[in-house]
Coordinates of C-alpha atoms in Angstrom, one line a residue:
X44 CA 0.0 0.0 0.0
X45 CA 2.7 2.5 1.0
X46 CA 4.6 1.6 -2.1
X47 CA 1.6 2.4 -4.3
X48 CA 1.1 5.7 -2.5
X49 CA 4.7 6.6 -3.1
X50 CA 4.4 5.6 -6.7
X51 CA 1.3 7.7 -7.1
X52 CA 3.0 10.7 -5.5
X53 CA 6.0 10.4 -7.8
X54 CA 3.7 10.2 -10.8
X55 CA 1.8 13.3 -9.8
X56 CA 5.0 15.2 -9.1
X57 CA 6.4 14.1 -12.5
X58 CA 3.2 15.3 -14.3
X59 CA 3.3 18.6 -12.5
X60 CA 7.0 19.0 -13.4
X61 CA 6.3 18.1 -17.1
X62 CA 3.2 20.2 -17.5
X63 CA 5.0 23.5 -18.2
X64 CA 7.2 21.8 -20.7
X65 CA 4.2 20.1 -22.3
X66 CA 2.3 23.3 -22.6
X67 CA 5.4 25.2 -23.9
X68 CA 5.9 22.6 -26.6
X69 CA 2.2 22.4 -27.4
X70 CA 2.3 26.2 -28.2
X71 CA 5.7 26.2 -29.8
X72 CA 5.8 27.4 -33.4
X73 CA 8.4 27.5 -36.2
X74 CA 9.1 30.9 -37.7
X75 CA 7.5 29.8 -41.0
X76 CA 4.3 29.0 -39.2
X77 CA 4.2 32.1 -37.0
X78 CA 5.1 34.4 -39.9
X79 CA 1.9 33.4 -41.7
X80 CA 0.0 35.6 -39.3
X81 CA 1.9 38.7 -40.3
X82 CA 1.5 41.0 -43.4
X83 CA 5.0 40.1 -44.6
X84 CA 5.6 36.3 -44.2
X85 CA 8.7 36.1 -46.4
X86 CA 10.4 39.1 -44.7
X87 CA 9.3 37.8 -41.3
X88 CA 11.0 34.4 -42.0
X89 CA 14.3 36.2 -42.7
X90 CA 14.4 38.0 -39.4
X91 CA 13.1 35.5 -36.8
X92 CA 15.7 33.1 -35.4
X93 CA 15.1 29.5 -36.5
X94 CA 16.0 27.8 -33.2
X95 CA 14.1 24.6 -33.8
X96 CA 13.2 24.6 -30.1
X97 CA 10.2 25.6 -28.0
X98 CA 9.9 29.2 -29.1
X99 CA 6.3 30.5 -29.3
X100 CA 4.6 33.8 -30.4
X101 CA 5.7 35.5 -27.2
X102 CA 9.4 34.6 -27.7
X103 CA 9.2 35.7 -31.4
X104 CA 7.3 38.8 -30.5
X105 CA 9.9 39.9 -27.9
X106 CA 12.7 39.2 -30.4
X107 CA 11.0 41.3 -33.1
X108 CA 10.4 44.3 -30.7
X109 CA 14.0 44.2 -29.6
X110 CA 15.1 44.1 -33.2
X111 CA 12.7 47.0 -34.0
X112 CA 14.2 49.1 -31.2
X113 CA 17.7 48.4 -32.5
X114 CA 16.5 49.4 -36.0
X115 CA 14.9 52.7 -34.7
X116 CA 18.1 53.7 -32.9
X117 CA 20.2 52.9 -36.0
X118 CA 17.8 55.0 -38.2
X119 CA 18.0 57.9 -35.8
X120 CA 21.8 57.8 -36.1
X121 CA 21.5 57.7 -39.9
X122 CA 19.3 60.8 -39.9
X123 CA 21.6 62.7 -37.6
X124 CA 24.5 61.9 -39.9
X125 CA 22.7 63.3 -42.9
X126 CA 21.8 66.4 -41.0
X127 CA 25.4 66.9 -40.1
X128 CA 27.0 66.1 -43.5
X129 CA 24.4 67.1 -46.0
X130 CA 22.8 70.2 -44.4
X131 CA 24.7 72.7 -46.6
X132 CA 23.6 70.9 -49.8
X133 CA 19.9 70.8 -49.1
X134 CA 17.0 73.2 -49.3
X135 CA 15.3 74.4 -46.1
X136 CA 12.3 72.1 -47.0
X137 CA 14.5 69.1 -47.2
X138 CA 16.2 69.9 -43.9
X139 CA 12.8 70.3 -42.3
X140 CA 11.8 66.9 -43.7
X141 CA 14.9 65.3 -42.1
X142 CA 14.2 67.1 -38.9
X143 CA 10.7 65.7 -38.9
X144 CA 12.2 62.2 -39.4
X145 CA 14.6 62.8 -36.5
X146 CA 11.7 63.8 -34.2
X147 CA 9.6 60.8 -35.3
X148 CA 12.5 58.4 -34.9
X149 CA 12.9 59.6 -31.3
X150 CA 9.2 59.0 -30.7
X151 CA 9.6 55.5 -32.0
X152 CA 12.4 54.7 -29.7
X153 CA 10.3 55.9 -26.7
X154 CA 7.4 53.8 -27.8
X155 CA 9.4 50.7 -28.4
X156 CA 11.1 51.0 -25.0
X157 CA 7.7 51.3 -23.3
X158 CA 6.3 48.3 -25.3
X159 CA 9.3 46.2 -24.6
X160 CA 9.0 46.8 -20.8
X161 CA 5.4 45.5 -20.8
X162 CA 5.8 42.5 -23.1
X163 CA 8.9 41.3 -21.2
X164 CA 6.8 40.8 -18.1
X165 CA 4.3 38.3 -19.3
X166 CA 3.7 35.5 -21.8
X167 CA -0.1 35.7 -21.9
X168 CA -2.8 38.0 -23.1
X169 CA -2.8 41.4 -21.4
X170 CA -5.8 43.1 -19.8
X171 CA -7.8 45.0 -22.5
X172 CA -6.7 48.5 -21.4
X173 CA -3.0 47.5 -21.3
X174 CA -3.2 45.7 -24.6
X175 CA -4.8 48.7 -26.2
X176 CA -2.0 50.9 -24.8
X177 CA 0.7 48.9 -26.4
X178 CA -1.1 48.2 -29.6
X179 CA -1.6 52.0 -29.9
X180 CA 2.1 52.6 -29.4
X181 CA 3.1 50.0 -32.0
X182 CA 0.5 51.4 -34.4
X183 CA 2.0 54.9 -33.9
X184 CA 5.5 53.6 -34.8
X185 CA 4.3 52.6 -38.2
X186 CA 2.5 56.0 -38.6
X187 CA 5.6 57.9 -37.6
X188 CA 7.7 55.9 -40.1
X189 CA 5.2 56.5 -42.9
X190 CA 5.1 60.2 -42.1
X191 CA 8.9 60.4 -42.5
X192 CA 8.6 58.6 -45.8
X193 CA 5.9 60.9 -47.1
X194 CA 7.9 64.0 -46.1
X195 CA 11.0 62.9 -47.9
X196 CA 9.1 61.8 -51.0
X197 CA 7.5 65.2 -51.2
X198 CA 10.9 66.9 -51.1
X199 CA 12.2 66.9 -54.7
X200 CA 15.6 68.5 -53.8
X201 CA 16.4 65.7 -51.3
X202 CA 16.7 63.0 -54.0
X203 CA 20.3 62.3 -53.0
X204 CA 19.2 61.8 -49.4
X205 CA 16.1 59.8 -50.2
X206 CA 18.1 57.0 -51.8
X207 CA 20.1 56.5 -48.7
X208 CA 17.1 56.7 -46.3
X209 CA 14.1 55.2 -48.0
X210 CA 15.6 51.7 -48.4
X211 CA 16.3 51.2 -44.7
X212 CA 13.0 52.8 -43.9
X213 CA 11.2 50.2 -46.2
X214 CA 12.8 47.4 -44.2
X215 CA 12.0 49.1 -40.9
X216 CA 8.4 49.4 -41.9
X217 CA 8.1 45.7 -42.5
X218 CA 9.9 44.9 -39.3
X219 CA 7.6 47.2 -37.3
X220 CA 4.6 45.6 -39.0
X221 CA 5.8 42.1 -37.9
X222 CA 6.2 43.3 -34.4
X223 CA 2.7 44.7 -34.3
X224 CA 1.3 41.5 -35.8
X225 CA 3.0 39.3 -33.3
X226 CA 2.0 41.5 -30.4
X227 CA -1.6 41.4 -31.7
X228 CA -1.6 37.6 -32.0
X229 CA 0.0 36.9 -28.6
X230 CA -0.9 39.7 -26.2
X231 CA -4.2 41.2 -27.4
X232 CA -7.5 39.6 -26.2
X233 CA -9.5 38.2 -29.0
X234 CA -12.7 40.2 -28.2
X235 CA -12.7 43.9 -27.5
X236 CA -14.9 45.6 -24.9
X237 CA -18.2 46.8 -26.4
X238 CA -20.9 49.1 -25.1
X239 CA -24.1 47.7 -23.7
X240 CA -26.8 47.6 -26.3
X241 CA -29.4 47.2 -23.7
X242 CA -28.7 50.8 -22.9
X243 CA -27.4 52.2 -26.3
X244 CA -26.7 55.7 -24.9
X245 CA -24.2 54.1 -22.4
X246 CA -23.5 54.6 -18.8
X247 CA -22.3 58.2 -19.1
X248 CA -25.2 60.1 -20.7
X249 CA -24.6 63.8 -20.1
X250 CA -26.3 66.9 -21.4
X251 CA -24.2 69.2 -23.4
X252 CA -22.7 72.0 -21.3
X253 CA -21.5 74.4 -24.0
X254 CA -17.9 74.4 -23.1
X255 CA -18.3 74.4 -19.4
X256 CA -16.3 72.2 -17.0
X257 CA -16.5 71.8 -13.3
X258 CA -13.1 72.7 -11.9
X259 CA -11.9 71.7 -8.5
X260 CA -9.1 74.0 -7.4
X261 CA -7.6 75.7 -4.3
X262 CA -9.1 79.0 -3.0
X263 CA -6.1 80.8 -4.3
X264 CA -6.5 79.4 -7.9
X265 CA -10.2 80.0 -7.8
X266 CA -9.6 83.7 -6.8
X267 CA -7.1 84.0 -9.7
X268 CA -9.5 82.4 -12.1
X269 CA -12.5 84.6 -11.1
X270 CA -10.5 87.8 -11.1
X271 CA -9.9 87.8 -14.8
X272 CA -12.3 90.4 -16.2
X273 CA -15.0 89.0 -13.8
X274 CA -15.5 86.0 -16.2
X275 CA -16.8 82.7 -15.1
X276 CA -17.0 80.8 -18.4
X277 CA -16.3 77.5 -16.6
X278 CA -18.2 76.3 -13.6
X279 CA -16.3 75.5 -10.4
X280 CA -17.5 73.5 -7.3
X281 CA -21.1 73.5 -8.5
X282 CA -21.7 69.8 -8.6
X283 CA -21.2 67.2 -11.3
X284 CA -17.9 65.7 -12.3
X285 CA -15.0 67.6 -10.9
X286 CA -11.8 68.3 -12.7
X287 CA -8.8 68.5 -10.4
X288 CA -6.6 71.5 -11.0
X289 CA -3.1 71.7 -9.6
X290 CA -2.3 75.3 -10.7
X291 CA -3.5 78.0 -13.1
X292 CA -1.9 80.8 -15.0
X293 CA -3.5 83.5 -17.0
X294 CA -2.5 84.6 -20.5
X295 CA -4.0 88.0 -21.4
X296 CA -2.9 90.6 -24.0
X297 CA -4.2 93.5 -21.9
X298 CA -1.5 93.0 -19.2
X299 CA -4.0 91.7 -16.5
X300 CA -2.6 88.1 -16.6
X301 CA 0.6 86.3 -15.7
X302 CA 1.7 86.3 -19.3
X303 CA 0.9 88.0 -22.6
X304 CA 2.0 85.1 -24.8
X305 CA 0.9 81.5 -24.8
X306 CA 4.4 80.1 -25.2
X307 CA 5.6 82.0 -22.2
X308 CA 2.9 80.4 -20.1
X309 CA 3.7 77.0 -21.6
X310 CA 7.4 77.4 -20.5
X311 CA 6.4 77.4 -16.8
X312 CA 4.2 74.3 -17.0
X313 CA 5.6 71.4 -15.0
X314 CA 7.3 68.5 -16.7
X315 CA 6.4 64.8 -16.6
X316 CA 3.6 65.0 -14.0
X317 CA 1.4 61.9 -13.5
X318 CA -1.8 63.8 -13.1
X319 CA -2.4 62.8 -9.5
X320 CA -2.5 66.5 -8.5
X321 CA -4.7 67.5 -11.4
X322 CA -4.2 69.5 -14.5
X323 CA -2.0 72.5 -15.0
X324 CA -4.4 75.0 -16.5
X325 CA -3.4 77.8 -18.9
X326 CA -6.4 80.2 -19.2
X327 CA -6.1 82.2 -22.4
X328 CA -8.4 85.3 -22.4
X329 CA -10.0 86.7 -25.5
X330 CA -7.7 87.9 -28.3
X331 CA -6.0 86.9 -31.5
X332 CA -2.7 85.2 -30.6
X333 CA -0.3 85.1 -33.6
X334 CA 1.9 82.3 -32.2
X335 CA 3.1 78.9 -33.3
X336 CA 2.6 76.7 -30.3
X337 CA 4.2 73.3 -29.9
X338 CA 3.5 71.2 -26.8
X339 CA 6.2 68.7 -26.1
X340 CA 5.8 65.2 -24.8
X341 CA 6.9 66.1 -21.3
X342 CA 4.1 68.6 -20.7
X343 CA 1.7 66.0 -19.5
X344 CA -1.8 66.8 -18.0
X345 CA -2.0 70.3 -19.5
X346 CA -5.3 72.0 -20.0
X347 CA -5.8 75.1 -22.1
X348 CA -9.0 77.0 -21.7
X349 CA -10.1 80.0 -23.8
X350 CA -12.9 82.5 -23.7
X351 CA -14.8 80.7 -26.5
X352 CA -14.8 80.0 -30.2
X353 CA -13.8 83.1 -32.2
X354 CA -13.0 84.8 -28.9
X355 CA -9.6 83.2 -28.1
X356 CA -7.9 82.6 -31.5
X357 CA -4.5 81.0 -32.1
X358 CA -3.4 81.8 -35.7
X359 CA -0.6 81.2 -38.2
X360 CA 0.0 80.8 -41.9
X361 CA 2.7 78.2 -42.5
X362 CA 2.1 76.1 -45.6
X363 CA 3.8 73.6 -48.0
X364 CA 4.0 76.2 -50.7
X365 CA 6.0 78.4 -48.5
X366 CA 8.6 75.7 -47.7
X367 CA 7.1 73.9 -44.7
X368 CA 6.4 70.2 -44.6
X369 CA 2.8 69.2 -44.0
X370 CA 3.9 67.8 -40.6
X371 CA 5.4 71.0 -39.4
X372 CA 3.0 73.5 -41.0
X373 CA 0.6 73.4 -38.1
X374 CA -0.2 76.6 -36.2
X375 CA -0.7 74.4 -33.1
X376 CA 1.0 71.0 -32.5
X377 CA 0.7 68.8 -29.4
X378 CA 2.3 65.4 -28.5
X379 CA 1.9 65.7 -24.7
X380 CA -0.3 62.9 -23.3
X381 CA -3.6 63.7 -21.6
X382 CA -3.9 67.2 -23.2
X383 CA -7.2 69.0 -23.0
X384 CA -8.3 72.1 -25.0
X385 CA -11.6 74.0 -24.4
X386 CA -13.2 77.1 -26.0
X387 CA -10.4 77.9 -28.5
X388 CA -10.2 78.6 -32.2
X389 CA -7.2 77.3 -34.0
X390 CA -6.6 78.8 -37.4
X391 CA -4.3 78.6 -40.4
X392 CA -4.8 81.6 -42.8
X393 CA -2.5 80.5 -45.6
X394 CA -5.6 80.0 -47.9
X395 CA -6.5 77.4 -50.5
X396 CA -3.8 78.4 -53.0
X397 CA -1.1 77.4 -50.5
X398 CA -2.3 73.8 -50.5
X399 CA -1.4 71.8 -47.3
X400 CA -1.6 74.2 -44.4
X401 CA -2.4 72.6 -41.0
X402 CA -4.3 74.4 -38.2
X403 CA -3.7 71.7 -35.6
X404 CA -1.4 68.6 -35.6
X405 CA -2.4 66.2 -32.8
X406 CA -0.1 63.4 -31.9
X407 CA -1.1 63.4 -28.2
X408 CA -2.3 60.2 -26.7
X409 CA -5.5 60.4 -24.7
X410 CA -6.1 64.0 -25.9
X411 CA -9.4 65.8 -25.8
X412 CA -10.7 68.9 -27.7
X413 CA -14.0 70.3 -26.4
X414 CA -16.0 73.2 -27.9
X415 CA -13.1 74.2 -30.2
X416 CA -12.9 75.4 -33.8
X417 CA -10.4 74.4 -36.4
X418 CA -10.2 76.6 -39.5
X419 CA -8.1 76.2 -42.7
X420 CA -8.5 74.8 -46.2
X421 CA -6.5 71.8 -47.3
X422 CA -5.4 69.5 -44.4
X423 CA -7.0 71.5 -41.6
X424 CA -6.9 69.0 -38.8
X425 CA -4.0 66.5 -38.7
X426 CA -5.2 63.7 -36.4
X427 CA -1.7 62.2 -36.7
X428 CA -1.5 59.3 -34.2
X429 CA -2.6 57.7 -30.9
X430 CA -6.0 58.1 -29.3
X431 CA -8.1 61.4 -29.6
X432 CA -11.6 62.6 -28.8
X433 CA -13.3 65.7 -30.2
X434 CA -16.6 66.9 -28.6
X435 CA -18.8 69.7 -29.9
X436 CA -16.1 71.1 -32.2
X437 CA -16.4 72.9 -35.6
X438 CA -14.0 71.9 -38.4
X439 CA -13.7 73.9 -41.6
X440 CA -11.8 72.9 -44.7
X441 CA -11.7 71.7 -48.3
X442 CA -9.4 68.9 -49.4
X443 CA -8.8 66.1 -46.9
X444 CA -9.5 68.5 -44.1
X445 CA -9.6 65.8 -41.4
X446 CA -6.6 63.5 -42.1
X447 CA -4.1 61.3 -40.3
X448 CA -3.9 57.9 -38.6
X449 CA -5.0 58.3 -35.0
X450 CA -7.8 56.4 -33.4
X451 CA -10.1 59.5 -33.4
X452 CA -13.8 59.9 -32.4
X453 CA -15.7 63.0 -33.3
X454 CA -19.0 63.4 -31.4
X455 CA -21.6 66.2 -31.7
X456 CA -19.3 68.1 -34.1
X457 CA -20.0 70.3 -37.1
X458 CA -18.0 69.6 -40.2
X459 CA -18.1 72.5 -42.7
X460 CA -16.7 72.0 -46.2
X461 CA -15.6 75.3 -47.6
X462 CA -15.2 76.8 -51.1
X463 CA -12.0 75.3 -52.6
X464 CA -9.9 76.5 -55.6
X465 CA -11.3 76.0 -59.1
X466 CA -11.1 72.4 -60.3
X467 CA -10.8 71.1 -56.8
X468 CA -13.3 69.0 -54.9
X469 CA -13.9 68.6 -51.2
X470 CA -13.0 65.5 -49.2
X471 CA -13.9 65.7 -45.6
X472 CA -11.5 62.8 -44.5
X473 CA -8.3 61.1 -45.7
X474 CA -7.6 58.4 -43.2
X475 CA -4.0 57.0 -43.2
X476 CA -4.1 53.4 -41.8
X477 CA -1.3 51.5 -43.5
X478 CA -1.5 48.1 -41.7
X479 CA -4.4 45.8 -40.9
X480 CA -3.3 45.4 -37.3
X481 CA -3.3 49.1 -36.5
X482 CA -6.1 50.0 -34.1
X483 CA -6.7 53.3 -35.9
X484 CA -9.5 55.0 -37.8
X485 CA -11.8 58.0 -37.9
X486 CA -15.3 57.6 -36.3
X487 CA -17.8 60.4 -36.9
X488 CA -20.8 60.1 -34.6
X489 CA -23.9 62.3 -34.3
X490 CA -22.2 65.1 -36.2
X491 CA -23.6 67.5 -38.8
X492 CA -22.1 68.0 -42.3
X493 CA -23.2 71.3 -43.8
X494 CA -21.7 73.8 -46.2
X495 CA -19.7 76.7 -44.8
X496 CA -21.1 80.1 -45.7
X497 CA -18.6 80.7 -48.6
X498 CA -19.6 77.4 -50.2
X499 CA -23.3 77.8 -49.4
X500 CA -23.5 81.2 -50.9
X501 CA -21.4 80.4 -54.1
X502 CA -22.9 79.9 -57.5
X503 CA -20.7 76.9 -58.3
X504 CA -21.3 73.3 -57.8
X505 CA -18.5 71.6 -55.8
X506 CA -18.4 67.8 -55.4
X507 CA -18.1 67.0 -51.7
X508 CA -17.2 63.5 -50.5
X509 CA -17.2 61.9 -47.1
X510 CA -13.6 60.8 -47.6
X511 CA -11.0 59.1 -49.8
X512 CA -8.4 56.4 -49.1
X513 CA -5.1 58.1 -48.4
X514 CA -3.4 54.8 -47.4
X515 CA -4.1 51.1 -48.1
X516 CA -6.1 50.2 -45.1
X517 CA -7.9 53.6 -44.7
X518 CA -10.8 53.3 -42.2
X519 CA -13.6 55.8 -41.6
X520 CA -17.1 55.4 -40.2
X521 CA -20.0 57.9 -40.3
X522 CA -22.8 57.0 -37.9
X523 CA -25.9 58.6 -36.6
X524 CA -24.9 61.9 -38.3
X525 CA -26.8 64.5 -40.4
X526 CA -25.5 64.7 -44.0
X527 CA -26.7 67.7 -46.0
X528 CA -27.4 67.7 -49.7
X529 CA -23.9 68.8 -50.6
X530 CA -22.6 65.3 -50.1
X531 CA -22.2 63.6 -53.5
X532 CA -24.5 60.6 -54.0
X533 CA -21.5 58.3 -54.4
X534 CA -20.4 59.3 -51.0
X535 CA -16.7 58.5 -51.3
X536 CA -14.0 59.4 -53.8
X537 CA -11.0 57.4 -55.1
X538 CA -7.4 58.4 -54.3
X539 CA -5.7 57.1 -57.4
X540 CA -7.2 54.5 -59.7
X541 CA -8.2 51.4 -57.8
X542 CA -5.7 52.0 -54.9
X543 CA -7.1 50.7 -51.6
X544 CA -10.6 50.1 -52.9
X545 CA -10.5 46.5 -51.8
X546 CA -8.6 47.0 -48.5
X547 CA -10.1 50.1 -47.1
X548 CA -13.0 50.1 -44.6
X549 CA -15.6 52.8 -45.2
X550 CA -18.9 52.4 -43.4
X551 CA -22.2 54.2 -42.8
X552 CA -24.8 53.6 -40.1
X553 CA -28.2 55.2 -39.5
X554 CA -27.3 58.6 -40.9
X555 CA -30.0 61.2 -41.8
X556 CA -30.4 64.1 -44.1
X557 CA -30.6 64.5 -47.9
X558 CA -27.0 63.3 -48.4
X559 CA -27.4 60.1 -46.4
X560 CA -29.1 58.0 -49.1
X561 CA -26.8 55.1 -49.7
X562 CA -28.6 53.7 -52.8
X563 CA -26.1 55.4 -55.2
X564 CA -23.0 54.9 -53.1
X565 CA -19.7 53.5 -54.5
X566 CA -19.7 49.7 -55.0
X567 CA -16.1 49.1 -53.8
X568 CA -15.5 46.0 -51.7
X569 CA -14.2 48.4 -49.0
X570 CA -17.6 50.2 -48.6
X571 CA -20.5 48.9 -46.5
X572 CA -23.6 49.9 -44.7
X573 CA -23.2 48.4 -41.2
X574 CA -25.4 47.1 -38.4
X575 CA -25.7 48.5 -34.9
X576 CA -23.5 45.7 -33.6
X577 CA -20.7 46.7 -36.1
X578 CA -21.2 50.4 -35.4
X579 CA -20.8 49.7 -31.7
X580 CA -17.1 48.9 -32.4
X581 CA -16.5 52.6 -33.3
X582 CA -18.1 54.2 -30.2
X583 CA -16.1 56.0 -27.6
X584 CA -16.3 53.0 -25.2
X585 CA -15.1 50.4 -27.7
X586 CA -12.9 52.3 -30.1
X587 CA -11.0 54.5 -27.6
X588 CA -11.7 52.7 -24.4
X589 CA -12.8 56.2 -23.4
X590 CA -14.5 55.2 -20.2
X591 CA -11.0 54.7 -18.8
X592 CA -9.7 58.2 -19.4
X593 CA -12.2 60.8 -20.6
X594 CA -14.1 61.1 -17.3
X595 CA -11.1 62.7 -15.7
X596 CA -11.2 65.5 -18.3
X597 CA -14.7 66.5 -17.2
X598 CA -15.8 66.6 -20.8
X599 CA -19.3 65.2 -21.4
X600 CA -19.6 62.3 -23.8
X601 CA -21.7 59.4 -24.9
X602 CA -20.0 56.1 -24.3
X603 CA -22.1 54.0 -26.8
X604 CA -24.6 54.6 -29.6
X605 CA -27.1 57.4 -29.4
X606 CA -30.8 56.4 -28.8
X607 CA -32.9 56.6 -31.9

């Protein structure tokens, strides 16, 4: 009997010892097998180590991310070398394109370091929010790389530089794509969080507050805030969701504030705060501020509040025609995470003849614009990368006037196509998704699409489209929105020939208005009329996981679909 017990115990211990090995082997994959799940199987096979052992998707994923980090550092060194050695032989536009690449390469290194730290800790699927964080960072790496490529290709005088840069960039793009694919396969949960369709409005159904937030601040900061011309444009301590404020400074052109220029106020904002003490608020009183504002990544948890649309105006006129790249033509640019802007007009006055001229470039993760206006013509609002939310905003433009490759949701916004140059047409969106594993796209919910005054009062007929496929996997959804009669019956326009017509994702759901009839829409494989279930994937809750971060901004929003 004792012998049998000892034998049984030995057997159990042996099984327990062998279980990890069994499961490791059962999930082991060869590079050729694992690479089939990536967009570049052949390239993937050339970079993954063929160890013939127990390697699995997690081992290969970590290897690919490490190799991606090495490639990003090597590329940064290459750009710095060209800037040192070739600067005297290049035009200012070419130099600016290289400087954009340098900045974007540095962003990629930061993103890869953060991603590597997370995936090195576990060999199992991550919680949804953490998986979305890393998938967002890896998606942005591809976006940053493509932005560098686009900038160099648009710079004719940089042909000698392009030949030495575009080839390594092509390989880097494939490598980053493999890293994203392996991360998605190994660490991302198979199903994403969706809003409850028993309550389509969602758990955070708030009435619009016309640019008002409830601010929680010290007595000193409250006194400062209320002292500015007696204004109380924002509520404070009057119930509802409270927004914690750590400090506040006033920008005023009449000398009654702490500063007369926005950039001077920005310079005193704290660096690398974690938000536990609240937002650093820069209150910008009414006036036209002719400044180019760029908010660096270390200015986290910054909130800018103006006196209202067309009251507080930040304006500039940089454009591609005048020698700027599209990326650095913006009047206002932000990459600082957790940025919030309220009651401000952002403007680029270059005009339609200057082509690409950005009012705002947003590459800030978890950023929010509430009750703001964006005014330009071509390429008005550059939703460049990462996760963004726009609430009750006005956006004016002509060609591709909302463009980029962020995960961006526009809710209760007004989109105003303007009068373009002769022989031009209007395209509201040009979404730039380049990879099927990127969690990016443009979602337009409960918005209104109507002609701006100059277009409405003109005697010419301008074709206006909901969007066109800037990149191969372009993704844009219009849902529960009002589309006026200026929208062309076909709805969507080509970019060039049949490019991306099969691979793009263009969808419409439950829109209204004379331009919403889908019977004459394009017949591309990439276009579809979707159900409520599919539309739910593009709501604030599902697409942005907004319930995790928007409440702390105090901005009202609907988490799911609107009630019919």
